[in-house]
Amino acid sequence: MSYDPQAVEARWRERWADDGQYESDPDPDEEATFITVPYPYPSGGMHVGHVRTYTVPDVYARYRRLQGDNVLFPIAWHVTGTPIVGAVERLKKGEADQLDVLTNTYNVPEEELEDLETPMGFARYFIEGFYKSNMKDLGLSIDWRREFTTNDERYSKFITWQYETLKERGLLEKGLHPVKYCTEQENPVTTHDLLEGEDVEYQEYTLVQFTTEEGTTIPMATLRPETVRGVTNAFVNPDATYAEALVDGERWIVSAEATEKLALQDHDVEIEREFAGAEIVGTTVENPVTGDELLILPAGFVDPDSASGVVMSVPAHSPDDYVALQEAKARADELAEYGIAPDDVRAIEPVPILDVEGYGDVPAKDAVESAGIEDSDDPELQEITKELYNREFHTGRLHEEYGEFAGELIEDVREELAAEFRDRGAFGQLYDFPEPVISRAGGKVVVAYQDTWFLRYNDAEWKAKAHAAVDGLDAIPENTREQYDHTIDWLNEWPCIRNYGLGTKLPWDDDFVIEPLSDSTIYMSYYTIAHRIGDIPPEQLDRDFFDTLFYGPEAVEADEVPRTSDDSSGGEPREPDETALELREEWEYWYPVDYRCSGNDLISNHLSFYLFHHAELFDEPAWPQGITSMGMGLLEGKKMSSSSGHVVLPSNAIDEYGADTVRFFLLNSAEPWQDYDWRSEQVQSTRDQLERFWNRATETIDADEGDRDLAHIDHWLLAQLQETIETVTDAMERFETRTASQAAFYGFEEYLKWYRRRTDLDRPGARWTLRRVLETRLRLLAPFVPFLANELHERLTGTPAEEAQWPQVEEELIDDRTIAEERLVESLHEDVADIVDVTGTDPERIRVYVGADWKRDVLDQVVETGPDVGAVMGEVMSDPDLREKGNAVNDLVQDLVEFVRERDEETIDSLSAVDERAVYEEAAGFLAHEFDADVVVYGEDDEGIEDPEGKASAAIPFRPAIHIE
RNA sequence: GCGAGGGUAGCCAAGCGGCCAACGGCGGCGGACUCAAGAUCCGCUCGUGUAGACGUUCGUGGGUUCGAUUCCCUCCCCUCGCACCA
């Protein structure tokens, strides 16, 4: 029967569903293995780029089951936050892009679009229609009883418990934090809400507070506060609108735009009057650090919508400023209209404040002159400005006048220096974007301070615990360990709430929702009880309930203090909840998570949060045991992207190739942590290979069973099988799905190819061997291609592969000597083929000469003495018979020393027991058949040897001489 | 810039001190089978070569070693992450 994956797979899916095959419950007699994967976010459909993430854990789950474990592999749906809400809004607005993705990429029928117009309706559509059905079609061995969404009432109770506990432990703190803010909607926005400037990051500008004669503050925005001593003048845009305003009670002058930003960044701003920038051009201001009086010059390049709208000029270090100053000098006479004396402008000279390698005293001048820049419109000006900026930041050292900071590198002291001036009241700060950022609502996006709650990942003790969790972790691949440590060190306060979106309300302030990365840190524990918690009324799921569940009855009994912020029941001793105690058994059985299979892009946030929260909320035995981080998927060499339609839907791929092919391709084309590339040509080829495997397997199954009457080559194949079992098992333990499947499938195919050439497959011994090999391979492959492997295994043995055991190496079938012997045959075959090829002859007769016994003695001596020509010669020459042979021995020793050096000890060992001549004699028939020639084997010293061209003496041990004619 | 990963024959990709001119797949060429196509099987696919060899290769330039694709350093190029976004 030919390979029909759709039919085979449909049967097994049905069978698994009917049997509840992958529903796992605690069983004290079996070891628990708990595997998780980040729950998908159904803000769109699933594509093949997502498939491997879920297939790798499935393969491991299936592997552990074959090893006898009780395995739990659950899934749920993450709907928290704004992406789904945003997607629904865009749909309702009828946005073309959104409609295109839905109807063209994901083939949502027009008439069903309406169902997607509520957030949960949208989520449901993609959960049921894509994720869930795709996962089932792929044969993922998920316990479907445990699914939930993060918007479920009971899940929220669980998150509530988590956040109340963290708050009580002092790990949540309230404060102001800069966020992206849409001035149109008057609301914070996320990257997804942006129309323009998605990847622009806001920057922290220092406001250097210059003052006018009247004592008005003019804050000049800079990213380089350390250049304050190099300021020679200021620039304002004469045509822009500026405002005089009371800022926190002080009189300030900034651009009109800046007043709004200041107001949003926790300043009290009262605008008194607005005027054109020209008004203050020509006046002077005082540098708060040096006390110098500086002139304000006009400049059209000053953007009033960038920071404060007033900039300070540092011509010695900024090529931009240098060119602007030169231009101002050139038209100094025109500046008289602003009441500026032209000579005052011409008198302005750059003031260097630092030394930087590779430039002279005035670096900006050097840079401008060597680049040959003439005016401020030159596009190269930006480049050299950036280049000099970088150089100065990393290698620039401050001059003497900086006192304690003198001689230091800018990158080491900038922050410290700015902080010091800030303390003295000379500097302020302002967050702003360096480029325009526009929200999807069309409004300008600025940085605003928001009152927020954040998780204190900067807490030293918490960090220490998280590091401890990393120490005990099986980080796969191992080099991700340092990334976790690095992230843990680097993480700061993390705002964990949002103003809107789906999810759990902040327990003590329901204006806020806990954001998606923060409500998904310990939910793996929720899986252990998810299938039973539905029977419990939500109101019963209070703090005591979860305390009992996770911390045991004593956590409640011992504690008579009211626990929740709104608990008014007072200090009554409480009874642990019975149901919670029952569920506690589930949690204790399954926890900890043995492996979490995730993407390497999540290391810097989600996976590190996962470690932080486990380390804090649970005791060490419940900490994560292992994390596998995976690479991403490409489609025909390019990044997949649902918005551009450059995706393949799993359902299409499964229809076309079958689920086993999809799985096998993904698992075999790269190791999980490497990127893979979905190329339809390769996928098709994978399918062809599986089909060939199927056909061969079917032949073996249909043939007579044979019996255990084994020839040399059968022993050889069985010995290779043992090596394969070992390789595959080792690889599976390390999640090396490529190595494992490659060895079990393609690697072994190579052995079979040789085996088929070497022997008569109709022998009873061969048939027995082939059945044995097939059965073992089906078990090795069952985690990868479960449909095909279970089907064939059942046809072969009567039971599915998944009900059998993972293959064990059978000691009595290990046979290094036979493997070594067969290698000799292979290399003899290869040598003959080479000679035939090079000479272009079609041989009638092939003569094989095995080296003389004394040569073997010399080899033994080399092995004993070690690969050292001098030492071996010393030993060998003490034998008179050998000494007599003179130079021949010398040459032989040279060759044999090299022979031994090139091989490892095991190979040499296994060769020592080999009867070389017998091996060639056994293979003579095979060679005769292969080359269609007579094959005769001689010993070099045989009497009656035929040696027409005197080749025999060239033989050395394990490298016979050959003659063909 | 910081952190991580990577650059191997036409393409994908393994190797990670000697068994390596370098597994495997795709593509290409030749052959067997076939009326034919497909599938399958065999051989070739860096160069030279009428004897199993030699020569030049594994981003660049150095170094360590008897010996380096494999170890160390320099440089060049590519990919990913860098925060409130899942």
Short mmCIF file of N, CA and C (backbone and C1' of nucleotides) in Angstrom, two decimals, chain A residues 41 83 177 189-190 192 201 394 479 482-483 490 492 494-495 498 516-517 604-605 674 681 685 692 696 738 753 757 831 834 838-839 901-902 959-960 962-964, chain B residues 1-6 11-15 18-19 23-27 39-45 49-53 66 79-86:
data_model
loop_
_atom_site.label_atom_id
_atom_site.label_comp_id
_atom_site.label_asym_id
_atom_site.label_seq_id
_atom_site.Cartn_x
_atom_site.Cartn_y
_atom_site.Cartn_z
N TYR A 41 0.03 33.91 21.27
CA TYR A 41 -0.75 35.14 21.35
C TYR A 41 -1.60 35.25 20.08
N PRO A 83 -2.52 44.22 21.87
CA PRO A 83 -2.48 43.86 20.44
C PRO A 83 -3.82 43.36 19.89
N HIS A 177 7.17 57.25 35.49
CA HIS A 177 8.02 56.59 34.52
C HIS A 177 7.75 57.17 33.15
N VAL A 189 0.81 55.02 24.46
CA VAL A 189 0.70 54.14 23.30
C VAL A 189 1.85 53.13 23.30
N THR A 190 1.60 52.02 22.62
CA THR A 190 2.65 51.01 22.49
C THR A 190 3.21 51.07 21.07
N HIS A 192 2.99 49.00 18.82
CA HIS A 192 2.00 48.55 17.86
C HIS A 192 1.04 49.66 17.43
N GLU A 201 13.73 55.37 19.45
CA GLU A 201 13.74 55.31 20.91
C GLU A 201 13.87 56.72 21.47
N HIS A 394 33.84 57.55 23.19
CA HIS A 394 34.58 56.37 23.64
C HIS A 394 36.03 56.64 23.97
N ASN A 479 25.42 28.29 25.85
CA ASN A 479 25.87 29.69 25.77
C ASN A 479 24.77 30.71 26.06
N GLU A 482 24.98 32.82 29.90
CA GLU A 482 25.52 34.15 30.17
C GLU A 482 24.55 35.25 29.74
N GLN A 483 23.70 34.91 28.76
CA GLN A 483 22.71 35.92 28.37
C GLN A 483 21.69 36.14 29.49
N TRP A 490 21.13 43.56 34.06
CA TRP A 490 20.79 44.78 33.34
C TRP A 490 19.35 45.24 33.60
N ASN A 492 16.07 46.66 35.03
CA ASN A 492 15.84 47.71 36.00
C ASN A 492 14.40 47.62 36.46
N TRP A 494 10.59 47.65 36.11
CA TRP A 494 9.77 47.32 34.94
C TRP A 494 8.32 47.70 35.21
N PRO A 495 7.80 48.71 34.47
CA PRO A 495 6.41 49.10 34.68
C PRO A 495 5.53 47.91 34.30
N ARG A 498 -0.78 48.70 32.58
CA ARG A 498 -1.19 49.49 31.42
C ARG A 498 -2.53 50.15 31.76
N PRO A 516 1.12 42.26 29.70
CA PRO A 516 1.29 40.87 29.25
C PRO A 516 2.58 40.17 29.67
N LEU A 517 3.69 40.89 29.71
CA LEU A 517 4.91 40.19 30.09
C LEU A 517 4.94 39.92 31.59
N SER A 604 15.76 38.06 26.85
CA SER A 604 15.96 39.34 27.50
C SER A 604 14.72 39.88 28.18
N ASN A 605 13.59 39.23 28.05
CA ASN A 605 12.47 39.66 28.87
C ASN A 605 11.72 38.47 29.48
N GLN A 674 19.09 26.93 16.11
CA GLN A 674 19.54 27.57 14.89
C GLN A 674 18.33 28.02 14.08
N GLU A 681 11.10 23.27 -1.96
CA GLU A 681 11.82 22.21 -2.65
C GLU A 681 12.38 21.18 -1.66
N SER A 685 11.35 17.27 -0.89
CA SER A 685 12.34 16.20 -0.85
C SER A 685 12.25 15.40 0.44
N ARG A 692 9.77 6.95 0.58
CA ARG A 692 10.68 5.84 0.28
C ARG A 692 10.83 4.95 1.51
N ARG A 696 9.81 0.93 1.70
CA ARG A 696 10.75 -0.10 2.11
C ARG A 696 10.24 -0.82 3.35
N ARG A 738 18.07 17.68 15.41
CA ARG A 738 18.65 17.46 14.08
C ARG A 738 19.61 16.27 14.11
N LYS A 753 22.14 1.20 2.66
CA LYS A 753 22.55 1.24 1.27
C LYS A 753 23.72 0.27 1.05
N ARG A 757 23.90 -3.65 -0.83
CA ARG A 757 24.88 -4.03 -1.86
C ARG A 757 25.64 -5.26 -1.45
N ASP A 831 39.51 1.68 -3.04
CA ASP A 831 40.81 1.73 -3.70
C ASP A 831 40.74 1.10 -5.08
N ASP A 834 38.95 3.38 -7.39
CA ASP A 834 39.81 4.50 -7.76
C ASP A 834 40.75 4.14 -8.89
N VAL A 838 40.91 5.73 -12.54
CA VAL A 838 42.06 6.48 -13.04
C VAL A 838 42.66 5.83 -14.28
N THR A 839 42.73 4.50 -14.26
CA THR A 839 43.35 3.82 -15.39
C THR A 839 42.38 3.63 -16.55
N ARG A 901 49.17 7.23 14.23
CA ARG A 901 48.92 8.59 14.66
C ARG A 901 47.55 9.09 14.19
N GLU A 902 47.17 8.68 13.00
CA GLU A 902 45.93 9.18 12.42
C GLU A 902 44.68 8.52 12.96
N ARG A 959 46.45 -2.25 4.65
CA ARG A 959 46.47 -1.53 3.38
C ARG A 959 47.05 -2.49 2.36
N PRO A 960 46.20 -3.39 1.83
CA PRO A 960 46.72 -4.41 0.93
C PRO A 960 47.19 -3.78 -0.38
N ILE A 962 47.35 -3.92 -4.44
CA ILE A 962 46.33 -4.33 -5.39
C ILE A 962 46.94 -4.36 -6.79
N HIS A 963 46.53 -5.35 -7.55
CA HIS A 963 46.91 -5.34 -8.96
C HIS A 963 45.68 -5.66 -9.77
N ILE A 964 45.45 -4.89 -10.82
CA ILE A 964 44.32 -5.22 -11.68
C ILE A 964 44.81 -5.38 -13.11
P G B 1 30.89 49.62 16.83
"O5'" G B 1 30.21 50.27 18.15
"C5'" G B 1 30.95 51.15 18.96
"C4'" G B 1 30.22 51.34 20.27
"C3'" G B 1 29.90 50.02 20.99
"O3'" G B 1 30.99 49.67 21.83
"C1'" G B 1 27.94 51.32 20.84
P C B 2 31.35 48.12 22.03
"O5'" C B 2 30.14 47.61 22.93
"C5'" C B 2 30.06 47.98 24.30
"C4'" C B 2 28.82 47.38 24.90
"C3'" C B 2 28.65 45.88 24.69
"O3'" C B 2 29.44 45.13 25.60
"C1'" C B 2 26.62 46.95 24.20
P G B 3 30.09 43.75 25.06
"O5'" G B 3 28.85 42.77 25.04
"C5'" G B 3 28.19 42.42 26.25
"C4'" G B 3 26.98 41.61 25.95
"C3'" G B 3 27.18 40.44 24.99
"O3'" G B 3 27.80 39.32 25.60
"C1'" G B 3 25.24 41.60 24.37
P A B 4 28.69 38.35 24.70
"O5'" A B 4 27.59 37.60 23.82
"C5'" A B 4 26.70 36.67 24.43
"C4'" A B 4 25.71 36.18 23.42
"C3'" A B 4 26.30 35.47 22.21
"O3'" A B 4 26.68 34.14 22.50
"C1'" A B 4 24.64 36.97 21.49
P G B 5 27.88 33.47 21.67
"O5'" G B 5 27.23 33.26 20.24
"C5'" G B 5 26.22 32.27 20.06
"C4'" G B 5 25.57 32.41 18.72
"C3'" G B 5 26.47 32.13 17.52
"O3'" G B 5 26.64 30.74 17.30
"C1'" G B 5 25.22 34.07 17.11
P G B 6 28.03 30.21 16.68
"O5'" G B 6 28.00 30.77 15.18
"C5'" G B 6 27.09 30.23 14.26
"C4'" G B 6 27.00 31.10 13.03
"C3'" G B 6 28.19 31.11 12.10
"O3'" G B 6 28.23 29.92 11.33
"C1'" G B 6 27.31 33.29 12.29
P C B 11 27.29 29.14 -3.88
"O5'" C B 11 25.82 28.66 -3.51
"C5'" C B 11 24.69 29.48 -3.82
"C4'" C B 11 23.43 28.74 -3.43
"C3'" C B 11 23.38 28.29 -1.98
"O3'" C B 11 22.97 29.32 -1.12
"C1'" C B 11 22.75 26.50 -3.37
P C B 12 23.54 29.36 0.38
"O5'" C B 12 22.79 28.14 1.07
"C5'" C B 12 21.41 28.23 1.39
"C4'" C B 12 20.93 26.92 1.96
"C3'" C B 12 21.63 26.43 3.22
"O3'" C B 12 21.17 27.09 4.38
"C1'" C B 12 21.38 24.63 1.74
P A B 13 22.20 27.35 5.59
"O5'" A B 13 22.77 25.88 5.95
"C5'" A B 13 21.95 24.92 6.61
"C4'" A B 13 22.66 23.58 6.63
"C3'" A B 13 23.92 23.52 7.48
"O3'" A B 13 23.59 23.26 8.83
"C1'" A B 13 24.34 22.55 5.36
P A B 14 24.66 23.52 10.00
"O5'" A B 14 25.60 22.22 9.90
"C5'" A B 14 25.22 21.05 10.59
"C4'" A B 14 26.10 19.89 10.25
"C3'" A B 14 27.45 19.79 10.95
"O3'" A B 14 27.30 19.38 12.29
"C1'" A B 14 27.62 19.03 8.72
P G B 15 28.24 19.98 13.44
"O5'" G B 15 29.70 19.50 13.04
"C5'" G B 15 30.07 18.13 13.17
"C4'" G B 15 31.34 17.88 12.40
"C3'" G B 15 32.60 18.50 12.98
"O3'" G B 15 33.24 17.54 13.81
"C1'" G B 15 32.48 18.93 10.63
P G B 18 40.86 16.01 13.98
"O5'" G B 18 41.97 15.35 13.06
"C5'" G B 18 42.28 15.85 11.78
"C4'" G B 18 43.57 15.25 11.35
"C3'" G B 18 43.50 13.82 10.84
"O3'" G B 18 43.66 13.85 9.44
"C1'" G B 18 45.39 14.20 12.23
P C B 19 42.61 13.90 8.46
"O5'" C B 19 41.95 12.44 8.52
"C5'" C B 19 42.47 11.42 7.67
"C4'" C B 19 41.63 10.21 7.83
"C3'" C B 19 40.13 10.44 7.77
"O3'" C B 19 39.69 10.65 6.45
"C1'" C B 19 40.63 8.86 9.43
P C B 23 31.98 15.18 1.92
"O5'" C B 23 30.93 14.40 2.82
"C5'" C B 23 31.38 13.25 3.55
"C4'" C B 23 30.28 12.80 4.49
"C3'" C B 23 28.88 12.74 3.90
"O3'" C B 23 28.68 11.56 3.15
"C1'" C B 23 28.79 13.81 5.98
P G B 24 27.86 11.67 1.79
"O5'" G B 24 26.48 12.29 2.28
"C5'" G B 24 25.57 11.52 3.07
"C4'" G B 24 24.39 12.38 3.45
"C3'" G B 24 23.68 13.04 2.28
"O3'" G B 24 22.78 12.16 1.65
"C1'" G B 24 24.05 14.64 3.97
P G B 25 22.42 12.36 0.12
"O5'" G B 25 21.47 13.64 0.16
"C5'" G B 25 20.21 13.57 0.84
"C4'" G B 25 19.58 14.94 0.84
"C3'" G B 25 19.39 15.55 -0.54
"O3'" G B 25 18.21 15.07 -1.16
"C1'" G B 25 20.36 17.14 0.89
P C B 26 18.16 14.94 -2.71
"O5'" C B 26 18.15 16.46 -3.18
"C5'" C B 26 17.02 17.28 -2.90
"C4'" C B 26 17.30 18.70 -3.33
"C3'" C B 26 17.67 18.87 -4.80
"O3'" C B 26 16.53 18.83 -5.63
"C1'" C B 26 19.12 20.16 -3.48
P G B 27 16.66 18.09 -7.04
"O5'" G B 27 17.59 19.08 -7.87
"C5'" G B 27 17.16 20.41 -8.15
"C4'" G B 27 18.31 21.20 -8.70
"C3'" G B 27 19.04 20.57 -9.87
"O3'" G B 27 18.35 20.77 -11.09
"C1'" G B 27 20.62 21.32 -8.31
P A B 39 11.30 11.72 -10.58
"O5'" A B 39 10.96 10.36 -9.82
"C5'" A B 39 9.97 10.35 -8.79
"C4'" A B 39 9.75 8.93 -8.33
"C3'" A B 39 10.99 8.19 -7.86
"O3'" A B 39 11.29 8.50 -6.51
"C1'" A B 39 9.81 6.82 -9.36
P U B 40 12.82 8.57 -6.05
"O5'" U B 40 13.33 7.08 -6.25
"C5'" U B 40 12.81 6.02 -5.45
"C4'" U B 40 13.36 4.72 -5.94
"C3'" U B 40 14.88 4.65 -6.01
"O3'" U B 40 15.44 4.36 -4.74
"C1'" U B 40 13.98 3.82 -8.02
P C B 41 16.84 5.01 -4.36
"O5'" C B 41 17.86 4.10 -5.17
"C5'" C B 41 17.95 2.70 -4.90
"C4'" C B 41 18.81 2.05 -5.95
"C3'" C B 41 20.16 2.72 -6.18
"O3'" C B 41 21.10 2.35 -5.20
"C1'" C B 41 19.15 2.30 -8.26
P C B 42 22.22 3.40 -4.77
"O5'" C B 42 23.25 3.26 -5.97
"C5'" C B 42 23.92 2.03 -6.23
"C4'" C B 42 24.74 2.18 -7.47
"C3'" C B 42 25.67 3.39 -7.50
"O3'" C B 42 26.84 3.18 -6.75
"C1'" C B 42 24.54 3.25 -9.55
P G B 43 27.54 4.44 -6.04
"O5'" G B 43 28.26 5.16 -7.26
"C5'" G B 43 29.32 4.50 -7.95
"C4'" G B 43 29.69 5.30 -9.18
"C3'" G B 43 30.09 6.74 -8.93
"O3'" G B 43 31.42 6.84 -8.47
"C1'" G B 43 28.61 6.65 -10.75
P C B 44 31.83 8.10 -7.57
"O5'" C B 44 31.83 9.30 -8.61
"C5'" C B 44 32.80 9.34 -9.68
"C4'" C B 44 32.51 10.51 -10.57
"C3'" C B 44 32.47 11.87 -9.89
"O3'" C B 44 33.77 12.38 -9.66
"C1'" C B 44 30.62 11.69 -11.32
P U B 45 33.98 13.35 -8.40
"O5'" U B 45 33.12 14.63 -8.76
"C5'" U B 45 33.47 15.44 -9.89
"C4'" U B 45 32.47 16.57 -10.01
"C3'" U B 45 32.24 17.38 -8.76
"O3'" U B 45 33.26 18.34 -8.59
"C1'" U B 45 30.16 16.89 -9.75
P G B 49 45.09 15.92 -17.06
"O5'" G B 49 45.70 14.73 -16.21
"C5'" G B 49 47.12 14.50 -16.21
"C4'" G B 49 47.43 13.36 -15.27
"C3'" G B 49 46.73 12.04 -15.61
"O3'" G B 49 47.45 11.35 -16.61
"C1'" G B 49 46.59 12.47 -13.27
P U B 50 46.67 10.48 -17.70
"O5'" U B 50 46.73 8.96 -17.24
"C5'" U B 50 46.47 8.54 -15.92
"C4'" U B 50 46.36 7.01 -15.98
"C3'" U B 50 47.69 6.30 -15.77
"O3'" U B 50 47.67 5.80 -14.44
"C1'" U B 50 46.48 5.40 -17.65
P A B 51 48.75 6.16 -13.42
"O5'" A B 51 48.21 5.37 -12.16
"C5'" A B 51 47.36 5.98 -11.16
"C4'" A B 51 47.29 4.94 -10.09
"C3'" A B 51 48.61 4.71 -9.36
"O3'" A B 51 48.49 5.05 -8.00
"C1'" A B 51 47.59 2.69 -10.05
P G B 52 48.50 6.48 -7.39
"O5'" G B 52 47.35 6.40 -6.28
"C5'" G B 52 45.99 6.60 -6.68
"C4'" G B 52 45.06 5.88 -5.74
"C3'" G B 52 45.49 5.87 -4.28
"O3'" G B 52 45.01 7.05 -3.66
"C1'" G B 52 44.86 3.68 -4.94
P A B 53 45.56 7.64 -2.26
"O5'" A B 53 46.70 8.58 -2.81
"C5'" A B 53 48.06 8.13 -2.83
"C4'" A B 53 48.82 8.93 -3.85
"C3'" A B 53 48.86 10.43 -3.61
"O3'" A B 53 49.86 10.76 -2.66
"C1'" A B 53 48.31 10.03 -5.86
P C B 66 56.02 21.29 17.28
"O5'" C B 66 55.79 20.67 15.83
"C5'" C B 66 56.87 20.58 14.91
"C4'" C B 66 56.47 19.67 13.77
"C3'" C B 66 55.12 19.98 13.16
"O3'" C B 66 55.23 20.99 12.18
"C1'" C B 66 55.25 17.68 13.61
P U B 79 22.06 42.07 8.02
"O5'" U B 79 21.48 40.96 9.00
"C5'" U B 79 20.81 39.80 8.48
"C4'" U B 79 20.53 38.85 9.63
"C3'" U B 79 19.95 39.50 10.88
"O3'" U B 79 18.55 39.69 10.76
"C1'" U B 79 21.72 38.08 11.51
P C B 80 17.88 40.89 11.55
"O5'" C B 80 17.85 40.34 13.05
"C5'" C B 80 17.05 39.20 13.38
"C4'" C B 80 17.34 38.79 14.80
"C3'" C B 80 17.14 39.87 15.85
"O3'" C B 80 15.79 40.02 16.20
"C1'" C B 80 19.18 38.77 16.25
P G B 81 15.28 41.48 16.64
"O5'" G B 81 15.79 41.57 18.13
"C5'" G B 81 15.25 40.71 19.12
"C4'" G B 81 15.96 40.94 20.43
"C3'" G B 81 16.02 42.39 20.88
"O3'" G B 81 14.83 42.78 21.53
"C1'" G B 81 18.17 41.44 21.07
P C B 82 14.38 44.31 21.46
"O5'" C B 82 15.53 45.05 22.29
"C5'" C B 82 15.51 45.03 23.71
"C4'" C B 82 16.66 45.82 24.24
"C3'" C B 82 16.72 47.28 23.80
"O3'" C B 82 15.81 48.11 24.51
"C1'" C B 82 18.85 46.34 23.63
P A B 83 15.42 49.54 23.92
"O5'" A B 83 13.91 49.64 24.36
"C5'" A B 83 13.01 48.57 24.05
"C4'" A B 83 12.42 48.03 25.32
"C3'" A B 83 11.79 49.09 26.22
"O3'" A B 83 10.48 49.32 25.78
"C1'" A B 83 13.12 47.60 27.50
P C B 84 9.98 50.76 25.47
"O5'" C B 84 8.44 50.52 25.71
"C5'" C B 84 7.86 49.24 25.46
"C4'" C B 84 7.22 48.70 26.71
"C3'" C B 84 6.32 49.69 27.44
"O3'" C B 84 4.97 49.49 27.06
"C1'" C B 84 7.90 48.70 28.95
P C B 85 4.50 49.99 25.57
"O5'" C B 85 4.82 48.80 24.57
"C5'" C B 85 4.33 47.50 24.81
"C4'" C B 85 4.76 46.61 23.68
"C3'" C B 85 4.58 45.13 23.93
"O3'" C B 85 3.22 44.72 23.80
"C1'" C B 85 6.68 45.50 22.94
P A B 86 2.56 44.05 25.04
"O5'" A B 86 1.67 42.93 24.35
"C5'" A B 86 1.92 41.59 24.69
"C4'" A B 86 2.28 40.86 23.42
"C3'" A B 86 2.58 39.40 23.65
"O3'" A B 86 1.38 38.64 23.67
"C1'" A B 86 4.26 40.35 22.30
#
